[in-house]
PDB file of C-alpha atoms in Angstrom:
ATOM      1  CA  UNK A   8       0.000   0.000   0.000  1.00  0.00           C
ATOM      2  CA  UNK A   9       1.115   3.199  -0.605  1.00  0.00           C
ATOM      3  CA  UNK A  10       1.806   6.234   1.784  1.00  0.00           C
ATOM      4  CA  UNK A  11       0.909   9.744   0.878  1.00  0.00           C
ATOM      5  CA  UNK A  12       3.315  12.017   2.335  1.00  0.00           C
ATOM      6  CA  UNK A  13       3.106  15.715   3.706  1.00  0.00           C
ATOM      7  CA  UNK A  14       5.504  17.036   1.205  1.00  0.00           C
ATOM      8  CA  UNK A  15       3.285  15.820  -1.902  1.00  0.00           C
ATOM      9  CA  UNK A  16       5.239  12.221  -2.507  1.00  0.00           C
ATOM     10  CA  UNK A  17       3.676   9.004  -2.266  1.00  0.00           C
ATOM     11  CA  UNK A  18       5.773   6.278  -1.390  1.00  0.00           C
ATOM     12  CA  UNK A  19       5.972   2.297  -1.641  1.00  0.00           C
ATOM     13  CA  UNK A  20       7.823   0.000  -0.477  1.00  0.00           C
ATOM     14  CA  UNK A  21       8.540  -3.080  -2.453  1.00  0.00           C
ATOM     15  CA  UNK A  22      10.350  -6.369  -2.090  1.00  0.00           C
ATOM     16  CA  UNK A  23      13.339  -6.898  -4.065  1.00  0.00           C
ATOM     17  CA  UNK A  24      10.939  -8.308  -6.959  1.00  0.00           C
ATOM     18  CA  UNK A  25      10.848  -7.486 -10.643  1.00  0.00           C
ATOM     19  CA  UNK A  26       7.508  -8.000 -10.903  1.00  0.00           C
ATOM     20  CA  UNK A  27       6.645  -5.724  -8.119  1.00  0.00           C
ATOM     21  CA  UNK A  28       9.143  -3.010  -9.970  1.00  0.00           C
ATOM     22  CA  UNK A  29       6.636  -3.507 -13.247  1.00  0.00           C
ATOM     23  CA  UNK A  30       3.695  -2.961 -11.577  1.00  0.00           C
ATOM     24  CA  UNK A  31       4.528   0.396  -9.555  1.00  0.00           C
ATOM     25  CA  UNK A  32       6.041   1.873 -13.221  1.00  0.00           C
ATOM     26  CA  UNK A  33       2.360   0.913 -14.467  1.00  0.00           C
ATOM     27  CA  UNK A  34       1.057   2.637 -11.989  1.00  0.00           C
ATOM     28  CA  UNK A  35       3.740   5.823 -12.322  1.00  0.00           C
ATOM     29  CA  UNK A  36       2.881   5.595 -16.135  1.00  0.00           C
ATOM     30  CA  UNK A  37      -0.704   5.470 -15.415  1.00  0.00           C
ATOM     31  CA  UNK A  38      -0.677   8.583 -13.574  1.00  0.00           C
ATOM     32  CA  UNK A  39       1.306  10.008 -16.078  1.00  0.00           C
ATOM     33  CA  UNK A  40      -1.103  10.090 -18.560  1.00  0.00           C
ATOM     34  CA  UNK A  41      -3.670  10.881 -16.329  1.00  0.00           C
ATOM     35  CA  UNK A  42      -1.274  14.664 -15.995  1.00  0.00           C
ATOM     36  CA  UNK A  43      -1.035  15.284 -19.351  1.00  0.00           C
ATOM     37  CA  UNK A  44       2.780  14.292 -19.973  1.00  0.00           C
ATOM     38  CA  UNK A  45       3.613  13.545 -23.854  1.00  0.00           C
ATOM     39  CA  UNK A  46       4.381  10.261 -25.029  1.00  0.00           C
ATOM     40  CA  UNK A  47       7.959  11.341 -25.481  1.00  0.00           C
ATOM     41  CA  UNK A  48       8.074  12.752 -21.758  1.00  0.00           C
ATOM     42  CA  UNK A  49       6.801   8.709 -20.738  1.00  0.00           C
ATOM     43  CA  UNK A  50       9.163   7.040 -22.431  1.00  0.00           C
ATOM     44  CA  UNK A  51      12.066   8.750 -21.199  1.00  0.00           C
ATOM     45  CA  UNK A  52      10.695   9.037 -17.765  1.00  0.00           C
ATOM     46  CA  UNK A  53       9.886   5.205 -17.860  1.00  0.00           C
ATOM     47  CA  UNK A  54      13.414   4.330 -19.278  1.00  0.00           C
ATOM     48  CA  UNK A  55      14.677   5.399 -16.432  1.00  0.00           C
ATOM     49  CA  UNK A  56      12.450   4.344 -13.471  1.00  0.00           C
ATOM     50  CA  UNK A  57      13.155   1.097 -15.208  1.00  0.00           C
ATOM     51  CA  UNK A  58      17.021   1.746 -15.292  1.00  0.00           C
ATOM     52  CA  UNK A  59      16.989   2.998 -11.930  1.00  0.00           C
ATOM     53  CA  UNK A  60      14.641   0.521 -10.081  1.00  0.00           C
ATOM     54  CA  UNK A  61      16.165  -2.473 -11.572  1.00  0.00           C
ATOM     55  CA  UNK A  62      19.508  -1.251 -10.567  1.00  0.00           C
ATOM     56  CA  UNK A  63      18.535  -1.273  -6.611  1.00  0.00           C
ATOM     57  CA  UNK A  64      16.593  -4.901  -6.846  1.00  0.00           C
ATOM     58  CA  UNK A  65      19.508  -6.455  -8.446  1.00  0.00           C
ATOM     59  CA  UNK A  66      22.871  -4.617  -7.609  1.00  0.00           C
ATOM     60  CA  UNK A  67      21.291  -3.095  -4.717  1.00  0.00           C
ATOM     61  CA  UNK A  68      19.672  -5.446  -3.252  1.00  0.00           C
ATOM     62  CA  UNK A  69      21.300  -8.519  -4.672  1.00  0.00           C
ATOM     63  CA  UNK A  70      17.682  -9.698  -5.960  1.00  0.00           C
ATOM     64  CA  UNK A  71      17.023 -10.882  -1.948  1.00  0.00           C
ATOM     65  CA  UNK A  72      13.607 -10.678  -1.126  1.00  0.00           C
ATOM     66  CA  UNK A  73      14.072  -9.890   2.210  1.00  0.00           C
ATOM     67  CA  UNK A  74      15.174  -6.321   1.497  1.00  0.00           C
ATOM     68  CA  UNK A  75      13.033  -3.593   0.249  1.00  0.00           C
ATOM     69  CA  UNK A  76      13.175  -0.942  -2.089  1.00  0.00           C
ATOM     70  CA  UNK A  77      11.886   2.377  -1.324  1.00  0.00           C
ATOM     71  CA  UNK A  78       9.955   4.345  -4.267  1.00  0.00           C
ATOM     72  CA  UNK A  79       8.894   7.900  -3.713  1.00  0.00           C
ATOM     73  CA  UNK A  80       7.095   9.943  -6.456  1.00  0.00           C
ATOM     74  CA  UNK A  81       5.332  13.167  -6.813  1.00  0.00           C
ATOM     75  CA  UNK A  82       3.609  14.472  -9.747  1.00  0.00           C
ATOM     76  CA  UNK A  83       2.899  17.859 -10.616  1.00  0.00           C
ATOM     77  CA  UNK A  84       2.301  19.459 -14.393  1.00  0.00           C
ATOM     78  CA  UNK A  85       5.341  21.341 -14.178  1.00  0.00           C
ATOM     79  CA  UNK A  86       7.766  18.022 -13.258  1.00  0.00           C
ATOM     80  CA  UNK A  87       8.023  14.910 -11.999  1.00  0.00           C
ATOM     81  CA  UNK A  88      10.327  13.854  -9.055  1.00  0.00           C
ATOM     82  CA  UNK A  89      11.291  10.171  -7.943  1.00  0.00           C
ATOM     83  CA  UNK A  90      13.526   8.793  -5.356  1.00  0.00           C
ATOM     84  CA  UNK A  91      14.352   5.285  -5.202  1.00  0.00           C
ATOM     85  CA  UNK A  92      16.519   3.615  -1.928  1.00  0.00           C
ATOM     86  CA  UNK A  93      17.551   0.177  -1.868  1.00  0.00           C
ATOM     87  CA  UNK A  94      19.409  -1.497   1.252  1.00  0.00           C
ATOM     88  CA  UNK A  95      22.607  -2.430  -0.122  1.00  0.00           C
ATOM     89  CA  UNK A  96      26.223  -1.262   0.313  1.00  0.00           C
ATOM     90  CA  UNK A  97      25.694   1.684  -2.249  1.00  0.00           C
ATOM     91  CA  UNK A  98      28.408   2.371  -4.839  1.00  0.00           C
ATOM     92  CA  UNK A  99      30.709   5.336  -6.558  1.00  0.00           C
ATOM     93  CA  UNK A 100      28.532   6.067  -9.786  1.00  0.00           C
ATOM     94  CA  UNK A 101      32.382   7.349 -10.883  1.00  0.00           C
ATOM     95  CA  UNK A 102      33.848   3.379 -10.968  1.00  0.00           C
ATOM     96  CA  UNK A 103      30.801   3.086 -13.755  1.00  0.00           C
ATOM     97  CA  UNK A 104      32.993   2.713 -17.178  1.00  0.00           C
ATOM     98  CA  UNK A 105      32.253   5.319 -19.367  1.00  0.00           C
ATOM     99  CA  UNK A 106      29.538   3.418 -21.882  1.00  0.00           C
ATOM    100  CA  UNK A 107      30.659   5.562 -24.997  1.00  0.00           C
ATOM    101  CA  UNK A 108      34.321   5.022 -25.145  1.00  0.00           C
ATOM    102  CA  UNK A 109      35.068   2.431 -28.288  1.00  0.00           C
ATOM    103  CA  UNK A 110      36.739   0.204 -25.567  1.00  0.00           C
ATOM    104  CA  UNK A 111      33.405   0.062 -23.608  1.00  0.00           C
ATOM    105  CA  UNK A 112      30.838  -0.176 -26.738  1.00  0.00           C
ATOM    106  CA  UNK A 113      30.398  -4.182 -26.798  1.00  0.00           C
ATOM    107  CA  UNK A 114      30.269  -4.100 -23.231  1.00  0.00           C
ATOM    108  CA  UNK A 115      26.409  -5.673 -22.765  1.00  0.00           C
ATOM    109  CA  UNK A 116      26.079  -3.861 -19.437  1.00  0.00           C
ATOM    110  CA  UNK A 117      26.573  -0.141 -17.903  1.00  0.00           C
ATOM    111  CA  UNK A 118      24.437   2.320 -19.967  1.00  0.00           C
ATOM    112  CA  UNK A 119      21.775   2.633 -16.983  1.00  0.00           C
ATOM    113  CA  UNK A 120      23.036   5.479 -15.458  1.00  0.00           C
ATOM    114  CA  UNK A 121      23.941   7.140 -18.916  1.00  0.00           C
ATOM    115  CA  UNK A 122      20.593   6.839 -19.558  1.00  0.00           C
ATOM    116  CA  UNK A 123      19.100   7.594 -17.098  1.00  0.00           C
ATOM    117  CA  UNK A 124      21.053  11.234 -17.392  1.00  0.00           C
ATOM    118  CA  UNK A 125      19.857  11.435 -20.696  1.00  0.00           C
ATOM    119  CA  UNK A 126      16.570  11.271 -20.761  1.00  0.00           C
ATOM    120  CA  UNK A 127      16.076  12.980 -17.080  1.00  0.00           C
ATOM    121  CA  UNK A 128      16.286  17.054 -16.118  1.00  0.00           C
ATOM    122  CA  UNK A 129      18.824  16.079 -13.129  1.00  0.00           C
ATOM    123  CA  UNK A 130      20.034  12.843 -11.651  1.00  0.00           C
ATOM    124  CA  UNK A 131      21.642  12.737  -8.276  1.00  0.00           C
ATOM    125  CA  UNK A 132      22.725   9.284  -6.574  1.00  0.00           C
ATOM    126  CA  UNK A 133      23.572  10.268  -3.378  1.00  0.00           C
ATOM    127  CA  UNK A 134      26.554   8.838  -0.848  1.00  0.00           C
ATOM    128  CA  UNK A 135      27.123   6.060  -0.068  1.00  0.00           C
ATOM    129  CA  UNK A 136      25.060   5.427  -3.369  1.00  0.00           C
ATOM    130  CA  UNK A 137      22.632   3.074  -2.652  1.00  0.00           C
ATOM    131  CA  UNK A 138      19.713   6.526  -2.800  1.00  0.00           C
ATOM    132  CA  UNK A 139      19.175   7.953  -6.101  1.00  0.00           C
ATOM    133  CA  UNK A 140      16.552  11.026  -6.779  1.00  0.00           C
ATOM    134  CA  UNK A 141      15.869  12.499 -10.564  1.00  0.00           C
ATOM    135  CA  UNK A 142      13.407  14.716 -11.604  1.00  0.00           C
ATOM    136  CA  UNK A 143      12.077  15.743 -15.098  1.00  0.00           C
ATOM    137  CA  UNK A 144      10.914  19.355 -15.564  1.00  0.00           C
ATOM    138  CA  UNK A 145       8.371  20.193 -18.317  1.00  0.00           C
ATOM    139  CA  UNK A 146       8.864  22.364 -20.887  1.00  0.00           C
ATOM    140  CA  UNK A 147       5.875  24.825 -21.160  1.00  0.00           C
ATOM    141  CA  UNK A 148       3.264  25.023 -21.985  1.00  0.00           C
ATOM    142  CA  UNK A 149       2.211  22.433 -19.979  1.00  0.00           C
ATOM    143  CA  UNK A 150      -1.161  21.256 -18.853  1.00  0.00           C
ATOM    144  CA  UNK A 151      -2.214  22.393 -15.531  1.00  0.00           C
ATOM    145  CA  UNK A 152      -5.491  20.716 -14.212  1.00  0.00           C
ATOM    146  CA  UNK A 153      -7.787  21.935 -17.258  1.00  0.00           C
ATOM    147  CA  UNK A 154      -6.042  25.190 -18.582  1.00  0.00           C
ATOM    148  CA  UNK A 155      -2.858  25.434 -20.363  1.00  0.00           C
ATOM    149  CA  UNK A 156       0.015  27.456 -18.008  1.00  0.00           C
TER     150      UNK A 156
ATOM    151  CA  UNK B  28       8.397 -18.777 -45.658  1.00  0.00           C
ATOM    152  CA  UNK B  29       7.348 -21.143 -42.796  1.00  0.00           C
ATOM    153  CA  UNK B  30       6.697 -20.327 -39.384  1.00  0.00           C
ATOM    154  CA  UNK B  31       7.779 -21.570 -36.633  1.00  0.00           C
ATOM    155  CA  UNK B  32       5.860 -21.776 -32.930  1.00  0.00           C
ATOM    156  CA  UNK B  33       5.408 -18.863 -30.993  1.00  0.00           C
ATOM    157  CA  UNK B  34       8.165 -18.210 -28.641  1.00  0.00           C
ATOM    158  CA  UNK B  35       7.186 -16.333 -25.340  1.00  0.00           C
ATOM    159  CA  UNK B  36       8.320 -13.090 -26.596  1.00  0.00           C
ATOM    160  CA  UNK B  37       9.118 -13.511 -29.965  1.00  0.00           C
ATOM    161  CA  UNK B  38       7.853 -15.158 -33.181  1.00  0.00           C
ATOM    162  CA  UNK B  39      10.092 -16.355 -35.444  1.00  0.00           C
ATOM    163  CA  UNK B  40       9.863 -16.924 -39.032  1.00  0.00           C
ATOM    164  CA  UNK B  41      12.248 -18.271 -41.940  1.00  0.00           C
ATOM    165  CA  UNK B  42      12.259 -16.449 -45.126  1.00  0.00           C
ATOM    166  CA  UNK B  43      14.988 -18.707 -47.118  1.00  0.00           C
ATOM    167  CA  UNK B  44      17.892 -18.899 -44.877  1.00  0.00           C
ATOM    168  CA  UNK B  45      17.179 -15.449 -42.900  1.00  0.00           C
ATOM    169  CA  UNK B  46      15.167 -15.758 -39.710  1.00  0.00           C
ATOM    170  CA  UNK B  47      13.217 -13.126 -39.055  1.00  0.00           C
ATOM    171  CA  UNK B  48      12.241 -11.936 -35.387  1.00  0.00           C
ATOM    172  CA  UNK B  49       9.220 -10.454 -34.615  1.00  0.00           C
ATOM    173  CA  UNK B  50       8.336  -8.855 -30.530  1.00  0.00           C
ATOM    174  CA  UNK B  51       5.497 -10.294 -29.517  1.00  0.00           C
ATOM    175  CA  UNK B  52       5.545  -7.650 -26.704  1.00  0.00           C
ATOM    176  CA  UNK B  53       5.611  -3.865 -27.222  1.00  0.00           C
ATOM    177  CA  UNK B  54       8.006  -3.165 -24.299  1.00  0.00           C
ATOM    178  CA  UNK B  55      10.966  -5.207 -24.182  1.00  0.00           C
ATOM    179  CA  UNK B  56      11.608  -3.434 -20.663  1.00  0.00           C
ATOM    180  CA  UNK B  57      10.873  -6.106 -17.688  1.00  0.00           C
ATOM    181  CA  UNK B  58      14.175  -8.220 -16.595  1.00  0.00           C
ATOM    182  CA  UNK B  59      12.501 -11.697 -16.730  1.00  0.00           C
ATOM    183  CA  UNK B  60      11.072 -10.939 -20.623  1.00  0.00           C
ATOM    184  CA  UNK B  61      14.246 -10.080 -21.569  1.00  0.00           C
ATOM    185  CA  UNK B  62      15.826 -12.616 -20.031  1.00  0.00           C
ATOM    186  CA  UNK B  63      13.941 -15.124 -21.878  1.00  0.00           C
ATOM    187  CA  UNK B  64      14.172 -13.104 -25.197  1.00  0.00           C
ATOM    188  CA  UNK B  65      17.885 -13.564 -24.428  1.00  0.00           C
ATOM    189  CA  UNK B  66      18.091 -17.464 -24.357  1.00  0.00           C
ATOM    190  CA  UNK B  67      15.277 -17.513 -27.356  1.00  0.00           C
ATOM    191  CA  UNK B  68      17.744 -15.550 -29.428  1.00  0.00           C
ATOM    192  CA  UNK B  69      20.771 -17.031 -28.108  1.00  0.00           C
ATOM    193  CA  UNK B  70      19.518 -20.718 -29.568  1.00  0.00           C
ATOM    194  CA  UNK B  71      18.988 -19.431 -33.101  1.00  0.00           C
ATOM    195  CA  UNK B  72      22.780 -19.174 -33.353  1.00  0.00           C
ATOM    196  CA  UNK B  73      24.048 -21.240 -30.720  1.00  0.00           C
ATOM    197  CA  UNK B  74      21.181 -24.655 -30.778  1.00  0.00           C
ATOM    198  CA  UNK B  75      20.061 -23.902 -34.622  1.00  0.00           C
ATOM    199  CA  UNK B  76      22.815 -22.580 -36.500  1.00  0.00           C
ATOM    200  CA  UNK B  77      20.960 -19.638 -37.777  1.00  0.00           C
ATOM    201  CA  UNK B  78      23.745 -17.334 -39.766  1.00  0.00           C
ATOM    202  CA  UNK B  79      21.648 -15.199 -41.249  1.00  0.00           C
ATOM    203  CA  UNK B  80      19.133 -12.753 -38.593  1.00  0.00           C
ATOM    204  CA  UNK B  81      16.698  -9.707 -39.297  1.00  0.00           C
ATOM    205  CA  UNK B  82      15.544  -8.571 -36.095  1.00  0.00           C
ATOM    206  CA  UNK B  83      12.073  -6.444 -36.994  1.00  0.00           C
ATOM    207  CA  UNK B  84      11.284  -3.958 -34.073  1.00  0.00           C
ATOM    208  CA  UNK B  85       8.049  -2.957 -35.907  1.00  0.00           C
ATOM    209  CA  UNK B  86       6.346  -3.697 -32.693  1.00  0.00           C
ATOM    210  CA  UNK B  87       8.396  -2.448 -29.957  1.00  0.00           C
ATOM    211  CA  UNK B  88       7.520   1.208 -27.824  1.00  0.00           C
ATOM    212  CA  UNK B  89      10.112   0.646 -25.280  1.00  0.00           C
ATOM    213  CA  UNK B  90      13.148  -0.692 -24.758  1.00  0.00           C
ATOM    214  CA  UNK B  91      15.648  -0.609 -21.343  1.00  0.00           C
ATOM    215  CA  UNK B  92      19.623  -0.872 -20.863  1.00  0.00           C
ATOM    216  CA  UNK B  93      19.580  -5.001 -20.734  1.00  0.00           C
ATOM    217  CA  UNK B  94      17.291  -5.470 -23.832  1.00  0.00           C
ATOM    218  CA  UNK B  95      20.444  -3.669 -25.390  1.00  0.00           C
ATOM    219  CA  UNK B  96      22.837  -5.530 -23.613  1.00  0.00           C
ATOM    220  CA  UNK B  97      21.031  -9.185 -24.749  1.00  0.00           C
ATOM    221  CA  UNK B  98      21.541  -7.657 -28.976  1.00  0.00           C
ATOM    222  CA  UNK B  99      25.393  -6.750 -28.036  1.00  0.00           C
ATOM    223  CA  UNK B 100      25.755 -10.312 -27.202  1.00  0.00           C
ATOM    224  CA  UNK B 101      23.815 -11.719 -29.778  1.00  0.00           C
ATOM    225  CA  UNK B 102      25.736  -9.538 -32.073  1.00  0.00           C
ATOM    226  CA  UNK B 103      29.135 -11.462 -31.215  1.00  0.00           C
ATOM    227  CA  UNK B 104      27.395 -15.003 -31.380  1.00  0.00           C
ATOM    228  CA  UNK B 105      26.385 -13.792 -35.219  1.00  0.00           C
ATOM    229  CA  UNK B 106      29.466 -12.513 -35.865  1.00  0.00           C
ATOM    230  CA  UNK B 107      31.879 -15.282 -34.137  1.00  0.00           C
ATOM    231  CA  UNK B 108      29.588 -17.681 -36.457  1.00  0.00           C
ATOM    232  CA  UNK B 109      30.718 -16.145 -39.597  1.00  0.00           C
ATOM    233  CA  UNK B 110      27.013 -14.950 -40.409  1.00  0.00           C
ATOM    234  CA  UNK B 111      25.326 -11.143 -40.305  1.00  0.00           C
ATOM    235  CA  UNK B 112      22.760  -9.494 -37.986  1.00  0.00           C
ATOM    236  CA  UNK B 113      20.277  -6.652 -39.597  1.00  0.00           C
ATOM    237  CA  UNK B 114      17.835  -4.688 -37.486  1.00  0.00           C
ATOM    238  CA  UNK B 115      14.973  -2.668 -39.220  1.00  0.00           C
ATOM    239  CA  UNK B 116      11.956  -1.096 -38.388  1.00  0.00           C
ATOM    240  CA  UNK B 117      12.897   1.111 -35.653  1.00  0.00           C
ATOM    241  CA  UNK B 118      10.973   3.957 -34.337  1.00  0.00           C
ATOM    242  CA  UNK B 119      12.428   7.365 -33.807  1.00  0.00           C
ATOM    243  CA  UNK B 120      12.129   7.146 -30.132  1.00  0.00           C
ATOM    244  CA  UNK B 121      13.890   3.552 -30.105  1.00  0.00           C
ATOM    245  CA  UNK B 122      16.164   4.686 -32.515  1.00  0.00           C
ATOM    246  CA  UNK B 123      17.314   7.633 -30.387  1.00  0.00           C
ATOM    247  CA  UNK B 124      18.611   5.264 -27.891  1.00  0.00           C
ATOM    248  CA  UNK B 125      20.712   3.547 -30.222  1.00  0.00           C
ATOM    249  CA  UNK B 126      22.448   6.474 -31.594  1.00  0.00           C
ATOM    250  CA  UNK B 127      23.230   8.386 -27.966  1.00  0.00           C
ATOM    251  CA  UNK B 128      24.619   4.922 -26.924  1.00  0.00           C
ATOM    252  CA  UNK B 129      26.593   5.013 -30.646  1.00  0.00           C
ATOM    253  CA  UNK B 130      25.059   1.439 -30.371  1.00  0.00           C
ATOM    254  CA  UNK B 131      23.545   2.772 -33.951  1.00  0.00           C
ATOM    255  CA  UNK B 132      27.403   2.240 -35.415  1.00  0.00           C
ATOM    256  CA  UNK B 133      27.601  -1.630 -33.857  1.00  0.00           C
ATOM    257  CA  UNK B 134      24.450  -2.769 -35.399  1.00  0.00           C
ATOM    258  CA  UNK B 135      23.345  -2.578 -39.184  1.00  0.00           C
ATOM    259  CA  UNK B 136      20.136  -0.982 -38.673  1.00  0.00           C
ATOM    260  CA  UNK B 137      18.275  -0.409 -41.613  1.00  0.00           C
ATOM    261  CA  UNK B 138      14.844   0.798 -42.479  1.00  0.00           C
ATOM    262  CA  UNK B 139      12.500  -1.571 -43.330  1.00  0.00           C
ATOM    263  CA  UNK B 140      11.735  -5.310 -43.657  1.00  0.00           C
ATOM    264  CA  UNK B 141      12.229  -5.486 -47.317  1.00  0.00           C
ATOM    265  CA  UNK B 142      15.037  -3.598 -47.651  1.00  0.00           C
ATOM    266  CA  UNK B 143      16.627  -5.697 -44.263  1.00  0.00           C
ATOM    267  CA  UNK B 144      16.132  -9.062 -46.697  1.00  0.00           C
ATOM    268  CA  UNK B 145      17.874  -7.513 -49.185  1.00  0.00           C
ATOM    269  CA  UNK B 146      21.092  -6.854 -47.240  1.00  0.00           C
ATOM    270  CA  UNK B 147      21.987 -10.408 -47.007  1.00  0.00           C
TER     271      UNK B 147
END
């Protein structure tokens, strides 16, 4: 179940279970739509919930069941802000290998983060690294409840 | 052309001696799917010998980090075989990941079915 929280965020907690990390992006995606965002906005925005969530159930978390992983969401017209928290060790995003170098290119792994950058305003994964929060702010003129801003 | 059986995830056809893979699913996103997508594409090359593949992403909307990392690998098995991988069909969206990766200069991505066939 999810908790509504005084700053605006609603937050779940979910086992370390990809399943589970589906169904809360429906729901994220769902509400999406529901705001107005694009098409374009979604699929960037669900690129990297899945980049990001994924990340803490299995590198996090080490896929154990046991441990949970703590979404947090808000959505407004003007941008959309998600934390995610897992309960592992954490990491240095700066050991990541640098996904574009020609050295790196056939590597079949390590393009979440780059991604996630990409396609997101601002992408923070804070010390020891096992928090991250990104946010994507709309370009106007965006919806606002039934008028345009 | 015959076809074969649906493969959770993919359907698979032979047109001559290309195979040609079809997403069942629009989002090739979810670990587990592409997990199995893996191993289904994996055994073309590795179980049935197939040298000759046109991936068709007509179908797909979305696409994460380890859906990429499954066609990097796949890519070597072609290539280690001596045969060719083709990709075609790609949306703009889909093909926007591809080029800021520079995955888009790994793959031979071209863009449609017909003119995929031809390349071989």
């Amino acid at each position: 179940m999810p908790n509504s929280l005084q700053d605006g965020f609603v937050e779940f907690a979910i086992p370390s279970d990809l399943n589970e990390a589906r169904h809360i992006q429906e729901i994220i995606e769902t509400q999406l739509r529901q705001c107005q965002y694009e098409d374009l906005e979604i699929f960037g925005i669900r690129l990297a919930m899945e980049e990001a969530i994924v990340n803490a159930i299995k590198h996090g978390n080490q896929l154990d069941q046991a441990k949970k992983v703590r979404v947090r969401f808000h959505i407004r017209p003007d941008r959309f802000d998600i934390g995610i928290t897992d309960e592992g060790p954490g990491y240095d995003p700066d050991d990541v290998p640098d996904p574009l170098s020609v050295e790196n290119l056939e590597r079949p792994c390590g393009r979440g983060i780059f991604l996630m950058r990409y396609y997101m305003t601002e992408v923070v994964i804070h010390p020891p690294g096992n928090r991250l929060t990104m946010c994507k702010v709309r370009k106007e003129p965006y919806v606002k409840g039934d008028y345009v801003v | 052309m015959s076809t074969q059986p649906k493969r959770r995830g993919l359907e698979v056809e032979d047109h001559g001696e290309i195979t040609v893979v079809n997403f069942i699913d629009k989002k090739i996103l979810d670990e587990q799917s592409i997990q199995k997508i893996g191993e289904d594409l994996f055994s073309l090359v590795d179980e049935l010998g197939r040298k000759k593949i046109l991936i068709n992403f007509s179908n797909v909307e979305y696409l994460s980090s380890a859906a990429l990392g499954k066609f990097i690998t796949l890519n070597k098995k072609v290539n280690a075989s001596g045969g060719k991988l083709v990709m075609c069909n790609i949306n703009d969206d889909i093909f926007e990941v591809f080029e800021i990766t520079k995955l888009n200069k790994l793959f031979n991505i071209l863009k449609d079915e017909q003119t995929g066939l031809q390349a071989f």
